[in-house]
Coordinates of C-alpha atoms in Angstrom, one line a residue:
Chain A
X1 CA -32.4 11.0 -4.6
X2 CA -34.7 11.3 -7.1
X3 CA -32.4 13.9 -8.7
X4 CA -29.7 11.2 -8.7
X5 CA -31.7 8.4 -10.1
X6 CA -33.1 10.8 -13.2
X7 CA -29.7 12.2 -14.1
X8 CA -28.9 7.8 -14.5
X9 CA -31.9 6.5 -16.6
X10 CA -30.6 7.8 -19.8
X11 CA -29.9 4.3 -21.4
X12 CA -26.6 3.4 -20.9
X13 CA -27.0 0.0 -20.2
X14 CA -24.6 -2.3 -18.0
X15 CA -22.2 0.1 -17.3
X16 CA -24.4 1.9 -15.0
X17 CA -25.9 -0.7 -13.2
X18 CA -22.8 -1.6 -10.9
X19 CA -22.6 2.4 -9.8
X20 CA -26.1 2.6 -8.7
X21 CA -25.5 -0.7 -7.1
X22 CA -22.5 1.0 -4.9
X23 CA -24.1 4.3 -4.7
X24 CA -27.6 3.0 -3.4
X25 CA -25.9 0.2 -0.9
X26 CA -23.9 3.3 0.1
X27 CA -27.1 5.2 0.6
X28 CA -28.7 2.4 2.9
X29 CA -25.7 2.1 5.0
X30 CA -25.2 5.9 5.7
X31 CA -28.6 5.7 7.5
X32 CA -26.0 4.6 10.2
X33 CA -23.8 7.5 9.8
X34 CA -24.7 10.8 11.6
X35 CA -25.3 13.3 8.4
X36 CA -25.6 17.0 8.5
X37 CA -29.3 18.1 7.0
X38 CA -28.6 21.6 8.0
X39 CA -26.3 22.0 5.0
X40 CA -27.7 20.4 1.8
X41 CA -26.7 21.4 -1.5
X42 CA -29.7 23.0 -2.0
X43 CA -28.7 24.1 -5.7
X44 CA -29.5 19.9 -6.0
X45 CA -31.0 18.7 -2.9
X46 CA -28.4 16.6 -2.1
X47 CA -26.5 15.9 1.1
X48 CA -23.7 16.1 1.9
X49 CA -21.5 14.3 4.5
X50 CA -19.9 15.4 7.7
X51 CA -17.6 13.9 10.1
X52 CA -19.7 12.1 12.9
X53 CA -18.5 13.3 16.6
X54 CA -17.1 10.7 18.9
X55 CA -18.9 9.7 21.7
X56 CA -16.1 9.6 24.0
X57 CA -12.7 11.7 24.5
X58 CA -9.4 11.2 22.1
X59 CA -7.8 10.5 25.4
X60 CA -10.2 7.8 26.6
X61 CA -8.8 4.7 24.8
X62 CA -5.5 5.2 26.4
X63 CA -3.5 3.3 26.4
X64 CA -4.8 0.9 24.0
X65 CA -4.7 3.8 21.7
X66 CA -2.9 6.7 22.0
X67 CA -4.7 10.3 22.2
X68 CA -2.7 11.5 18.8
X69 CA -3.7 8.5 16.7
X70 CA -7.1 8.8 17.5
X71 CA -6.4 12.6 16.8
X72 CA -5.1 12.2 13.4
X73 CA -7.5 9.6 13.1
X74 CA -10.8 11.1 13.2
X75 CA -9.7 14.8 12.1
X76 CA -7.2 14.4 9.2
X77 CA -7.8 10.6 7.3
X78 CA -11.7 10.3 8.0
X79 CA -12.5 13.6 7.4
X80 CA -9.9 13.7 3.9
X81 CA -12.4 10.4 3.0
X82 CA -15.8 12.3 4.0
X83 CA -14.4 15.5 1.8
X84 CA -13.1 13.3 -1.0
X85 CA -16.7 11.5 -0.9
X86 CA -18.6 15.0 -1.0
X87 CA -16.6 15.8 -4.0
X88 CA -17.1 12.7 -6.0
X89 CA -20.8 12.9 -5.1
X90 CA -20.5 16.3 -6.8
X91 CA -18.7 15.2 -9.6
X92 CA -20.9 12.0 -10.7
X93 CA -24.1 14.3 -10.2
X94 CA -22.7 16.6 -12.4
X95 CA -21.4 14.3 -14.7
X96 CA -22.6 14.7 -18.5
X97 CA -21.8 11.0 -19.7
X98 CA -21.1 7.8 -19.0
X99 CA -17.6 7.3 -18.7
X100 CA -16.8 9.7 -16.6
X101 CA -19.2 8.3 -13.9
X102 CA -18.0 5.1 -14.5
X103 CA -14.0 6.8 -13.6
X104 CA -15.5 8.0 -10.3
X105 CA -17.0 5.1 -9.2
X106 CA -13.8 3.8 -7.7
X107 CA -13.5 7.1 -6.1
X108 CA -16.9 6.8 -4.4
X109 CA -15.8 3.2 -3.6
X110 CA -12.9 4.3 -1.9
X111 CA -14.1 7.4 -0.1
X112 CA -17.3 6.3 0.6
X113 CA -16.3 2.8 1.8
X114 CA -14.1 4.2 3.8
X115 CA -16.3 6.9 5.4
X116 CA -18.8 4.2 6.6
X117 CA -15.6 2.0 7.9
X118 CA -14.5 4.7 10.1
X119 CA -18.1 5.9 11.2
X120 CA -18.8 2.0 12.8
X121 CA -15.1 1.7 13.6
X122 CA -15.9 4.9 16.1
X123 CA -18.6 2.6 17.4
X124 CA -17.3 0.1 17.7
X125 CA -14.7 1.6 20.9
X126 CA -15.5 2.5 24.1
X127 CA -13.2 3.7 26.8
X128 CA -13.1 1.1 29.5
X129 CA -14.9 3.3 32.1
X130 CA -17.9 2.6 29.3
X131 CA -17.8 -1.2 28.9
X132 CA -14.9 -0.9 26.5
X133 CA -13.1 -4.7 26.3
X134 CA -16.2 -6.2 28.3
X135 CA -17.0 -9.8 26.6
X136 CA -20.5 -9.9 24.8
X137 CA -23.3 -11.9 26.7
X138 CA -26.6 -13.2 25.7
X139 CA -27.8 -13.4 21.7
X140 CA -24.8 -12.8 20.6
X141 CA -22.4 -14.2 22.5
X142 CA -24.0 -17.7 22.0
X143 CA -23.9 -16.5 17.9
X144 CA -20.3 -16.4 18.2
X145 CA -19.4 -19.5 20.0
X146 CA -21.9 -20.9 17.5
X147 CA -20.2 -20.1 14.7
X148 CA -16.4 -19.5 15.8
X149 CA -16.1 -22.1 18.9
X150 CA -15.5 -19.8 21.8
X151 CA -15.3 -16.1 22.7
X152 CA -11.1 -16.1 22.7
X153 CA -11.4 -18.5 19.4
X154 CA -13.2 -15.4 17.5
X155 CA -10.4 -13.6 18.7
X156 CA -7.4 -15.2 17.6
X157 CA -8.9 -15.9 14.7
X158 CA -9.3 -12.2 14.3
X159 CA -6.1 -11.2 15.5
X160 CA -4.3 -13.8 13.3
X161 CA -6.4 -12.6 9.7
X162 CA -5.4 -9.0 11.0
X163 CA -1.4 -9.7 11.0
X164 CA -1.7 -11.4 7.8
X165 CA -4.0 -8.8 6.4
X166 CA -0.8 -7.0 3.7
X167 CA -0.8 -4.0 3.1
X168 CA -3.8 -1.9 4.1
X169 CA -7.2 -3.0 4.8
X170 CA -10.0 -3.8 7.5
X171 CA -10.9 -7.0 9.5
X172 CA -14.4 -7.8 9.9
X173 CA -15.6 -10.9 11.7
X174 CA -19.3 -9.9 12.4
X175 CA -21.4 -8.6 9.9
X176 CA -25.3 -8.7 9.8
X177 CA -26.9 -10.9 6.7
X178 CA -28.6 -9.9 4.7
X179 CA -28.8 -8.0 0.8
X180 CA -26.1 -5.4 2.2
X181 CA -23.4 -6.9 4.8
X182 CA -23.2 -4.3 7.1
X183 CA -20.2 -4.6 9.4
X184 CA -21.1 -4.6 12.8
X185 CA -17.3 -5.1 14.0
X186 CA -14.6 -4.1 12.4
X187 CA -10.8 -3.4 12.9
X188 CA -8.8 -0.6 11.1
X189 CA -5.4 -2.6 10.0
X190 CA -4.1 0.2 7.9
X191 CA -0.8 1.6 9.4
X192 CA -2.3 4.6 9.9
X193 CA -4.6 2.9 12.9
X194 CA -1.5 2.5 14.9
X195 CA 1.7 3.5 13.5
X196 CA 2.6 6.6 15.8
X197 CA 2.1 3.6 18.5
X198 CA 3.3 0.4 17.8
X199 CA 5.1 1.2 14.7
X200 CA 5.0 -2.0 12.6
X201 CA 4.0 -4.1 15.5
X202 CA 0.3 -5.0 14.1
X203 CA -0.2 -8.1 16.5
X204 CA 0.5 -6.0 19.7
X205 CA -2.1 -3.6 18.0
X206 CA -4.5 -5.9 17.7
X207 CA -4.2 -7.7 21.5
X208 CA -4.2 -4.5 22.9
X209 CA -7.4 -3.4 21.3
X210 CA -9.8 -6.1 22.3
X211 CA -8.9 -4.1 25.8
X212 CA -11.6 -1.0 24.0
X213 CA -14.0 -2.7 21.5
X214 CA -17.4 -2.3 22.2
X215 CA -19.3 -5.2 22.4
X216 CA -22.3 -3.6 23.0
X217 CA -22.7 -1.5 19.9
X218 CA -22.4 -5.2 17.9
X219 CA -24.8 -6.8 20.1
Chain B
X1 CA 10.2 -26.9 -20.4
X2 CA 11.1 -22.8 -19.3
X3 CA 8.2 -20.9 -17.1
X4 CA 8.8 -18.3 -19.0
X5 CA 9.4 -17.2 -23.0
X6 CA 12.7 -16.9 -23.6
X7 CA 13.2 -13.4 -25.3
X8 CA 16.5 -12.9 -26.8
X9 CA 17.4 -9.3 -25.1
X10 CA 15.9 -10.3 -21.4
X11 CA 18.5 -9.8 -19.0
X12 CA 17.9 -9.8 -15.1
X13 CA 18.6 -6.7 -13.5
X14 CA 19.4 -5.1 -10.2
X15 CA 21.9 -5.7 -8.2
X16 CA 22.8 -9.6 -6.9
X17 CA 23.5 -10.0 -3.4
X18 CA 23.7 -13.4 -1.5
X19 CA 23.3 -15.8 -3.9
X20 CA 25.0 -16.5 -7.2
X21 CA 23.3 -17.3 -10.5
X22 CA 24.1 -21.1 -10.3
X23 CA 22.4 -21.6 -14.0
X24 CA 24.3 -18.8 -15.9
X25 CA 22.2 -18.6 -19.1
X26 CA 21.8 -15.5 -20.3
X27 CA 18.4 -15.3 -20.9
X28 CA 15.2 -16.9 -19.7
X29 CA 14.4 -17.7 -15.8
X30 CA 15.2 -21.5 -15.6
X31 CA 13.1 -24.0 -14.9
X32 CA 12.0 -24.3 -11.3
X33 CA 13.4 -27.0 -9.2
X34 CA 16.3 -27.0 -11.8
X35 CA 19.3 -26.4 -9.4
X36 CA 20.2 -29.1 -5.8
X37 CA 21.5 -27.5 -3.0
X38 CA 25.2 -28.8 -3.4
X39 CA 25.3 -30.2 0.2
X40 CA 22.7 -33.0 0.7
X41 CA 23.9 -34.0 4.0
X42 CA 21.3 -34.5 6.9
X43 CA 22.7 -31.4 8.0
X44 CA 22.3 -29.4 5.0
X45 CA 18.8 -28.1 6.3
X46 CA 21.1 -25.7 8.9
X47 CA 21.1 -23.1 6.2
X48 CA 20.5 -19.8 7.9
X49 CA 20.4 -17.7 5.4
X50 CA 20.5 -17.0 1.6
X51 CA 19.9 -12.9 1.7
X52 CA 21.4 -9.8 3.8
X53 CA 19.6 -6.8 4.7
X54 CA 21.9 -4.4 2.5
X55 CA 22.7 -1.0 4.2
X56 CA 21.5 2.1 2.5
X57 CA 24.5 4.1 0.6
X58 CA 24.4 6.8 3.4
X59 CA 24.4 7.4 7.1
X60 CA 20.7 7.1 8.6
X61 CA 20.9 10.1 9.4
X62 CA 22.2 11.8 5.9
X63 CA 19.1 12.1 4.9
X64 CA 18.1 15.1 7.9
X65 CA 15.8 17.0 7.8
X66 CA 13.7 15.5 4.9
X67 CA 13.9 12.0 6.2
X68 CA 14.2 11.5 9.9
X69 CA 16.9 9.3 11.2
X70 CA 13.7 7.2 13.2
X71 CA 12.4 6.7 10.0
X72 CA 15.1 5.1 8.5
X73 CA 15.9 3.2 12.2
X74 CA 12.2 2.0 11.8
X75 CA 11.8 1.6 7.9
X76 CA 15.3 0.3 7.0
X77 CA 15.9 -1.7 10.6
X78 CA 12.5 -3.2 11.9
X79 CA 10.4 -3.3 8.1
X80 CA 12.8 -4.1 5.8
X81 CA 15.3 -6.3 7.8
X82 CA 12.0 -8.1 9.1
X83 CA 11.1 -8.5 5.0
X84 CA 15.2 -10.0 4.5
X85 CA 14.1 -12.1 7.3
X86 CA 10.9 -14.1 6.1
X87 CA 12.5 -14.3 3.1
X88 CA 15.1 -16.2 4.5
X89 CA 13.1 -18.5 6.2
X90 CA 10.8 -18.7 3.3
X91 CA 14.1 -19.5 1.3
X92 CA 15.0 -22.4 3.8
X93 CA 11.9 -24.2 3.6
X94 CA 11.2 -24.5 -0.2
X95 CA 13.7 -26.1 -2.0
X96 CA 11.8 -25.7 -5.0
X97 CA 13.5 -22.0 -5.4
X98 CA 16.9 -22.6 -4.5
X99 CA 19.6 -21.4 -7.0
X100 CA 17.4 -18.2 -8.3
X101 CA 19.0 -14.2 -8.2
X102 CA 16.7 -11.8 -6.9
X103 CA 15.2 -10.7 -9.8
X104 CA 14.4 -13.7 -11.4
X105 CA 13.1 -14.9 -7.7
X106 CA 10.2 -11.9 -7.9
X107 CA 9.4 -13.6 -11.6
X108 CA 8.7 -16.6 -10.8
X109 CA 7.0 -16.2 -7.7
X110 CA 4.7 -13.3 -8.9
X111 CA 3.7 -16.4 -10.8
X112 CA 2.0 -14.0 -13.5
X113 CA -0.8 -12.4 -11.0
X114 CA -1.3 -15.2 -9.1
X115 CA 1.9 -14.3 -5.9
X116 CA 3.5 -17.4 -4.0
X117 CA 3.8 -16.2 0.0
X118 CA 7.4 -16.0 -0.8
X119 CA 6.8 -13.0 -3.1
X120 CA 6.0 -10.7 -0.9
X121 CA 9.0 -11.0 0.9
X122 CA 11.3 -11.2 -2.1
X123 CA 9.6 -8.3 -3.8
X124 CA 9.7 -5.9 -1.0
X125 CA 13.3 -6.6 -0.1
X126 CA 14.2 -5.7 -3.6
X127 CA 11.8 -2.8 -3.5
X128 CA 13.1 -1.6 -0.2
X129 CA 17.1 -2.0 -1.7
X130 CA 15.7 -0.1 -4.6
X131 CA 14.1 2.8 -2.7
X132 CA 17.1 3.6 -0.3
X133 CA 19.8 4.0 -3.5
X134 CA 16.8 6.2 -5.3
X135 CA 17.5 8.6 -2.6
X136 CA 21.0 10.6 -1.6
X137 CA 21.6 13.6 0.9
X138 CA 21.0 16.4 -1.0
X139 CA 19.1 15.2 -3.3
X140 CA 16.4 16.7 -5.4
X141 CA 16.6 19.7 -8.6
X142 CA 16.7 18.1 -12.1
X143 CA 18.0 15.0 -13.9
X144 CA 20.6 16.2 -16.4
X145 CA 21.9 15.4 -19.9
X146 CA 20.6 12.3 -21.2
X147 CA 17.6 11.4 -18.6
X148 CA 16.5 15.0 -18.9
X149 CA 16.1 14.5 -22.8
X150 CA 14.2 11.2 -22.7
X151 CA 11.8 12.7 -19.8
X152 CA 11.5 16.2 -22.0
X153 CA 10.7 13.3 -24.9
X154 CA 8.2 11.0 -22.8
X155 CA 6.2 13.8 -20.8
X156 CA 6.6 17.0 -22.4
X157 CA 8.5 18.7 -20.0
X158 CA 10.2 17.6 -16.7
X159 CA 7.7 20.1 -14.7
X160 CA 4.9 17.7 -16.6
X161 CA 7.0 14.6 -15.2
X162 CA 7.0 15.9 -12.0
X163 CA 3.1 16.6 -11.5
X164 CA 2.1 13.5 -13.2
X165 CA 4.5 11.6 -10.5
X166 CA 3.3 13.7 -7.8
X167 CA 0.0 12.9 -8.7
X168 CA -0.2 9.2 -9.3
X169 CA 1.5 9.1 -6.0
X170 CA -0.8 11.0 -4.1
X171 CA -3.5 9.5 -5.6
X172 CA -2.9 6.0 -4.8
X173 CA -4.7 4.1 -2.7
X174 CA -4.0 2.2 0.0
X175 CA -0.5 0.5 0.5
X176 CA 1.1 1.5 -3.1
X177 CA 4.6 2.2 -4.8
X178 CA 5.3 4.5 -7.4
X179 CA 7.9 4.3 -10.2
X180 CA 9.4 6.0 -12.9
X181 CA 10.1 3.0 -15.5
X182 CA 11.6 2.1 -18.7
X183 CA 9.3 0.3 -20.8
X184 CA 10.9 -2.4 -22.7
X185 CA 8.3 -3.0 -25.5
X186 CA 7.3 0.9 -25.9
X187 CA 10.6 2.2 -25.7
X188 CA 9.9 5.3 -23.4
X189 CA 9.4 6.1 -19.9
X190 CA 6.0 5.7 -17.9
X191 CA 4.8 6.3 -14.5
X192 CA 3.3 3.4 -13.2
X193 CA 1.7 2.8 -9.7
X194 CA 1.6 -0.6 -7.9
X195 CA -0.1 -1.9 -5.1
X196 CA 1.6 -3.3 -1.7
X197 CA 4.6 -5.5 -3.2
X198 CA 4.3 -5.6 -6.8
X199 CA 7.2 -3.8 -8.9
X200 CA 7.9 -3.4 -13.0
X201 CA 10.3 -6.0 -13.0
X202 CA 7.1 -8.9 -13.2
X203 CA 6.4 -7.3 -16.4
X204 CA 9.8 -6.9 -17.4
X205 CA 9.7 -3.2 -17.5
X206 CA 13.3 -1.6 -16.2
X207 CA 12.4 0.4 -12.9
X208 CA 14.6 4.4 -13.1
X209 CA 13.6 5.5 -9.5
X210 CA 10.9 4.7 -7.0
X211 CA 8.8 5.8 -4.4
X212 CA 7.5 4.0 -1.2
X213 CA 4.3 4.9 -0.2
X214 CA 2.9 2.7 2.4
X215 CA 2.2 4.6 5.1
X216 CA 5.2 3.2 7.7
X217 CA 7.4 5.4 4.9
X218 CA 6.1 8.7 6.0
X219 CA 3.6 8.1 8.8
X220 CA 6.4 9.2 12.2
X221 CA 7.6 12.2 9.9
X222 CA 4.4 13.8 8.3
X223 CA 1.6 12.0 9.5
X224 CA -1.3 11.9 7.5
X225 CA 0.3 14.6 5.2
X226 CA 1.0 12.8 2.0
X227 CA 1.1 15.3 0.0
X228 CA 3.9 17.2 1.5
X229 CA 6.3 13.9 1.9
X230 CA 6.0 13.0 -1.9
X231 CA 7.0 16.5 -2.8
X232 CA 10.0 16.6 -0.3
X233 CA 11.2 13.9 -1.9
X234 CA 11.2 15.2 -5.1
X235 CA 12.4 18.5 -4.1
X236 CA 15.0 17.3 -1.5
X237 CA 15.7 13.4 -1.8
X238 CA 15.6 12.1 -5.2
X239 CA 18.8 11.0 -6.4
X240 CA 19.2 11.7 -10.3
X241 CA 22.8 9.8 -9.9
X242 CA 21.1 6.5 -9.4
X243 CA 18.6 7.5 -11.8
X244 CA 21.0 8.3 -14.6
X245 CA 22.7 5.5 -13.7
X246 CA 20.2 2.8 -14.0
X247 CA 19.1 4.6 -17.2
X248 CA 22.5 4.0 -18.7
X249 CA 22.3 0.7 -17.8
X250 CA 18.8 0.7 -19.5
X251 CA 19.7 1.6 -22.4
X252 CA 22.0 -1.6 -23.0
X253 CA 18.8 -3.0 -22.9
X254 CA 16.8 -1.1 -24.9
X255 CA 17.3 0.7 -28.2
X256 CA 16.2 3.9 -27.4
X257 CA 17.8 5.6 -31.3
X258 CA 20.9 7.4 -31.6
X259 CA 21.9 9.6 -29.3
X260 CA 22.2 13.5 -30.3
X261 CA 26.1 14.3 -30.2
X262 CA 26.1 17.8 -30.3
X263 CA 28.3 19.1 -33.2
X264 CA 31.7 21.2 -32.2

């Protein structure tokens, strides 16, 4: 890190602020994301990223989720943004001036945002056999009918936001306060969550997921 | 008092289907709320519908191998009919946009960066109309004649055109189109990428060909695989008819200079 943060204090005022911003909040957050220290750049000490394993089968969300999407899922567009983030780490800590870190900060953005979407999105399932779809109790559960009204309010609520959600992007109802809002549930709206399945059908997507989310990982 | 500045050569674009320009200036988008539905009987509000869902100009499954008939079944008959239809209910709700074509429609509720609900179904049926005729069986090589020359102008060489398109598209994020467009103040042709529903025509720019690349466009044929659907297009898809065509049409539009006429 310390690599990181001397390569930045050369004065270039503002425009680096927001980047360390992303890049340290980044930093914090991948303390949830399995990371491989076997394999450091050691030319710079820095580490790089690897795809976090599932902790269930492909198969086991069936069939809330089909095998191949969760396939595809995990191998091809998580590990694309976990390569794409390794890269643009590269590039920024090689970077000799200013601009050119500030034209990969939207890179990291993207790439790294959407590594630690996926990573607590993986958590965030279970296969039925393991709780998968089971209502939250205790703490939580009395947070949420605190805050939303009801357990199936929360869920409306969330299935409505992520059928009007255009485009691509994520739904997250429960995040943890605090200086960095870490997601603690979140749902993957872009097509690519559920295409080979439902095709444009988002709102069957989204009532036939509650049937796997992992309540417990939030709690 | 006009929404919008009148400029002198402004001319909507794109085809009209449905509805008929009811104010017929040539020129600025008129005022909103400037036309009445004619019939303002209690049973005027049983208007069904102002737009159809235009067919593409082939079969769905012309464009084999390159573009899957399920594709098109999917794109062209579940997403872009389902766009035609919340337009159309859109449309019957707000009086407030009744009389408009299409284009001038997308202008006004783009609302300069600020999109009405209703844009998103307006601009997506027009991108969706624009898409299909950008593409033909047996599509693909090189423009010709007088496109070639303004791309050889504007990017150096059409092999430049083609990574810079190729690029932008794969590098776009999310849910994003693609276009090849005429610029109206610059005179010359630009790539330009937009996010989920946007097009060139809300900043007047004059749209030559497009590409779709929300995920639903190539998600059943290639999967994750962007890269290789943007360049099957271009190798295989892209229609330089339509393209040369809506350049011509450009160009009525735009002084682009005198054209070279070779000498016998």
């Amino acid at each position: 890190m310390d690599n990181k943060t001397g390569a930045m204090d050369k004065n270039w005022g503002g425009a680096i602020g927001p980047v360390r911003l992303i890049v340290d909040t980044l930093m914090v957050i991948r303390t949830l994301i399995t990371r491989n220290p076997a394999a450091p750049l050691a030319s710079r000490g820095l580490h790089t990223f690897s795809l976090p394993n599932l902790p269930y089968d492909y198969g086991d969300l069936e069939p809330a989720i089909s095998a191949e999407i969760m396939q595809l899922h995990h191998q091809k567009h998580h590990q694309a943004y976990i390569t794409n983030y390794n890269k643009a780490l590269d590039q920024i800590q090689a970077a000799a001036d200013a601009p050119t870190v500030v034209k990969l900060q939207s890179a990291i953005k993207f790439n790294g945002g959407g590594h630690v979407n996926h990573s607590i999105f993986w958590t965030n399932l279970a296969p039925v056999r393991a709780g998968g779809g089971e209502p939250p109790r205790g703490p939580l559960r009395w947070a949420i009918d605190n805050n939303f009204g009801s357990f199936e309010a929360l869920i409306q609520k969330m299935s409505a936001e992520g059928a009007a959600v255009q485009g691509s992007g994520w739904v997250d109802p429960l995040v943890s306060k605090g200086a960095s809002l870490v997601p603690l549930l979140g749902i993957d709206v872009w097509e690519h969550a559920y295409y080979l399945q439902y095709q444009n059908v988002r709102p069957d997507y989204l009532e036939n997921i509650w049937k796997v989310v992992n309540w417990k990982y939030a709690s | 008092m006009s929404l919008f500045n009148c400029i002198s050569n402004q001319c909507p674009l794109g085809s009209n289907f449905g509805s008929s320009n009811k104010l017929g200036s040539f020129g600025a988008v008129p005022q909103l709320g400037g036309a009445q539905r004619r019939d303002k009987s209690r049973n005027s509000r049983s208007i069904t519908a102002y737009y159809g869902l235009k067919s593409p100009p082939y079969k769905l499954d012309a464009l084999e191998p390159y573009m899957s008939q399920k594709t098109l079944e999917v794109h062209w008959g579940v997403h872009h009919r389902g766009y035609v239809e919340a337009l159309n209910k859109h449309l019957a709700k707000k009086d407030v946009l009744y009389g408009y074509t299409m284009d001038e429609l997308i202008k006004v509720t783009y609302s300069n960066g600020n999109p009405w609900p209703e844009f998103n179904s307006a601009a997506q049926v027009w991108n969706h109309d624009f898409f299909w005729e950008s593409m033909q069986p047996g599509g693909g090589e090189m423009p010709t004649l007088g496109l070639l020359q303004q791309i050889e102008k504007d990017f150096g060489s059409f092999i430049n055109f083609r990574e810079k398109f190729v690029e932008a598209a794969i590098t776009s994020f999310g849910s994003c189109w693609v276009w090849l467009v005429l610029k109206r103040e610059k005179r010359c042709l630009a790539i330009v990428k937009t996010s989920n529903a946007i097009n060139p025509l809300v900043w007047n720019d004059i749209p030559i060909t497009g590409l779709d690349v929300w995920e639903h466009a190539y998600y059943l044929d290639f999967k994750n695989d962007r890269a290789k659907y943007i360049n099957t297009f271009m190798d295989h898809l892209i229609s330089w008819e339509a393209a040369a065509a809506r350049m011509a049409r450009a160009q009525s539009f735009v002084n682009l200079g005198e054209p070279k006429i070779p000498v016998a």
